[in-house]
Amino acid sequence: MVRALDDVSLGIDSGSFVLLTGASGSGKTTLLAVLGALERPTQGQVFFDDRDLSNLSGMELARVRRRFGFVFQNFSLIPGLPVWENITYPLIPRGIPSRRRLEIARACLGDLGLEDRLSAWPKELSGGEQQRVAFARALGGRPEVLLADEPTWPHRRSSSKRAGSKPPLTRTHETADPLPSKLGPRRFRHVSARRLPSQKRGYDFPWWAW
């Protein structure tokens, strides 16, 4: 049995910008998955908005996840959908009609400088463009919390307004990256230096919206 997280205790205030740092394989992605209600901890508790997520049903967790925006390392774009549908796919369960979803996608892409990629396919995008589409998808639902796994922050100031008033942002970085020392105001460093056995994460399909 692999213990991915051990004796982790932290609190994140609304409106804060938090960096999680640690060596590759030290559990940063697992911690984000637990914080974002993508995985349940085997022990301990995770509270969001004064609710213990460990006690919620699968349906209740799905509702909680809609309050989060996620950006994964592999971006998790769906190859068979154009850019605008990739951005707004998580909004379908909320009953938002396609015309309104198209407007949301166009506005998000405009904020990120990709106005001309609205109908492009993921395979036609560069890596940087795919990342910005992933951010657009995360911001399109106006999340209360944005969780980003080792991103290079690509947004403009207007995009944070699009998401609402500065959602709390938690992002990860390896300790070798000099960027965390330049950003803040708050920073949590993962206390475990022990590397974990290589494991493929199961987040390739964007099922968090359901």
CSV table of C-alpha atoms in Angstrom, one decimal, residues 38-155:
chain,number,residue,atom,x,y,z
A,38,LEU,CA,-11.8,14.1,-6.9
A,39,GLU,CA,-10.6,11.5,-4.5
A,40,ARG,CA,-11.7,10.5,-1.0
A,41,PRO,CA,-9.0,10.3,1.7
A,42,THR,CA,-8.6,6.9,3.4
A,43,GLN,CA,-8.2,8.7,6.7
A,44,GLY,CA,-8.7,12.3,7.9
A,45,GLN,CA,-11.1,15.0,6.8
A,46,VAL,CA,-11.4,17.6,4.1
A,47,PHE,CA,-13.7,20.6,4.8
A,48,PHE,CA,-15.0,22.9,2.2
A,49,ASP,CA,-17.4,25.7,3.1
A,50,ASP,CA,-17.7,24.1,6.6
A,51,ARG,CA,-18.8,20.8,5.2
A,52,ASP,CA,-16.9,17.6,5.7
A,53,LEU,CA,-16.5,16.2,2.2
A,54,SER,CA,-15.6,12.7,3.5
A,55,ASN,CA,-19.2,12.3,4.6
A,56,LEU,CA,-20.9,13.3,1.4
A,57,SER,CA,-22.5,10.9,-1.1
A,58,GLY,CA,-21.2,10.6,-4.7
A,59,MET,CA,-24.0,12.9,-6.0
A,60,GLU,CA,-23.3,15.5,-3.3
A,61,LEU,CA,-19.6,15.4,-4.2
A,62,ALA,CA,-20.4,15.9,-7.8
A,63,ARG,CA,-22.3,19.1,-6.9
A,64,VAL,CA,-19.4,20.3,-4.8
A,65,ARG,CA,-17.0,19.7,-7.7
A,66,ARG,CA,-19.0,22.1,-9.8
A,67,ARG,CA,-17.8,24.9,-7.5
A,68,PHE,CA,-14.2,24.1,-8.5
A,69,GLY,CA,-12.2,24.7,-11.7
A,70,PHE,CA,-9.6,22.1,-12.5
A,71,VAL,CA,-6.5,22.4,-14.8
A,72,PHE,CA,-4.6,19.1,-15.0
A,73,GLN,CA,-1.1,18.5,-16.2
A,74,ASN,CA,-2.3,16.7,-19.3
A,75,PHE,CA,-5.0,19.3,-19.9
A,76,SER,CA,-7.6,16.5,-20.5
A,77,LEU,CA,-9.1,18.0,-23.7
A,78,ILE,CA,-11.5,15.7,-25.6
A,79,PRO,CA,-10.1,15.0,-29.1
A,80,GLY,CA,-13.6,14.6,-30.7
A,81,LEU,CA,-14.9,18.0,-29.6
A,82,PRO,CA,-14.0,21.5,-31.0
A,83,VAL,CA,-12.4,24.0,-28.7
A,84,TRP,CA,-15.7,25.8,-27.7
A,85,GLU,CA,-17.3,22.5,-26.7
A,86,ASN,CA,-14.3,21.4,-24.8
A,87,ILE,CA,-14.6,24.6,-22.8
A,88,THR,CA,-18.3,24.3,-22.1
A,89,TYR,CA,-18.7,20.6,-21.8
A,90,PRO,CA,-18.8,20.8,-18.0
A,91,LEU,CA,-21.7,23.2,-18.3
A,92,ILE,CA,-24.0,20.8,-20.0
A,93,PRO,CA,-25.3,19.1,-16.8
A,94,ARG,CA,-26.2,22.6,-15.5
A,95,GLY,CA,-28.8,22.9,-18.3
A,96,ILE,CA,-27.1,25.8,-20.1
A,97,PRO,CA,-28.2,25.9,-23.7
A,98,SER,CA,-25.7,25.6,-26.5
A,99,ARG,CA,-26.1,29.2,-27.7
A,100,ARG,CA,-25.2,30.5,-24.2
A,101,ARG,CA,-22.3,28.0,-23.9
A,102,LEU,CA,-21.0,29.3,-27.2
A,103,GLU,CA,-21.1,32.9,-25.9
A,104,ILE,CA,-19.2,31.8,-22.7
A,105,ALA,CA,-16.6,30.0,-24.8
A,106,ARG,CA,-16.1,33.0,-27.1
A,107,ALA,CA,-15.7,35.4,-24.1
A,108,CYS,CA,-13.2,33.1,-22.3
A,109,LEU,CA,-11.1,32.6,-25.5
A,110,GLY,CA,-11.1,36.4,-26.0
A,111,ASP,CA,-9.7,36.9,-22.5
A,112,LEU,CA,-6.9,34.4,-23.3
A,113,GLY,CA,-6.1,35.6,-26.8
A,114,LEU,CA,-7.5,32.6,-28.7
A,115,GLU,CA,-10.5,34.2,-30.4
A,116,ASP,CA,-9.7,32.6,-33.7
A,117,ARG,CA,-9.5,29.0,-32.2
A,118,LEU,CA,-13.2,28.8,-31.3
A,119,SER,CA,-13.9,25.9,-33.8
A,120,ALA,CA,-10.5,24.4,-33.9
A,121,TRP,CA,-9.8,20.8,-32.9
A,122,PRO,CA,-7.5,19.9,-30.0
A,123,LYS,CA,-5.0,18.3,-32.4
A,124,GLU,CA,-4.7,21.5,-34.3
A,125,LEU,CA,-3.5,23.4,-31.2
A,126,SER,CA,0.0,23.9,-29.9
A,127,GLY,CA,0.8,22.8,-26.3
A,128,GLY,CA,0.5,26.4,-25.1
A,129,GLU,CA,-2.9,26.8,-26.8
A,130,GLN,CA,-4.2,23.6,-25.3
A,131,GLN,CA,-3.2,24.8,-21.9
A,132,ARG,CA,-5.1,28.1,-22.4
A,133,VAL,CA,-8.1,26.1,-23.5
A,134,ALA,CA,-7.8,24.1,-20.3
A,135,PHE,CA,-7.8,27.3,-18.3
A,136,ALA,CA,-10.8,28.6,-20.3
A,137,ARG,CA,-12.7,25.5,-19.4
A,138,ALA,CA,-11.8,25.9,-15.7
A,139,LEU,CA,-12.9,29.6,-15.7
A,140,GLY,CA,-16.0,29.2,-17.8
A,141,GLY,CA,-18.0,27.8,-14.9
A,142,ARG,CA,-17.1,30.8,-12.8
A,143,PRO,CA,-15.5,28.6,-10.0
A,144,GLU,CA,-15.1,29.6,-6.4
A,145,VAL,CA,-11.8,27.7,-6.3
A,146,LEU,CA,-9.3,27.1,-9.1
A,147,LEU,CA,-7.0,24.1,-8.8
A,148,ALA,CA,-4.1,24.0,-11.2
A,149,ASP,CA,-1.5,21.2,-11.4
A,150,GLU,CA,1.9,22.6,-12.5
A,151,PRO,CA,0.7,25.2,-14.9
A,152,THR,CA,2.3,28.2,-16.5
A,153,TRP,CA,-0.2,30.9,-15.7
A,154,PRO,CA,-1.4,32.2,-19.1
A,155,HIS,CA,-4.2,34.6,-18.2
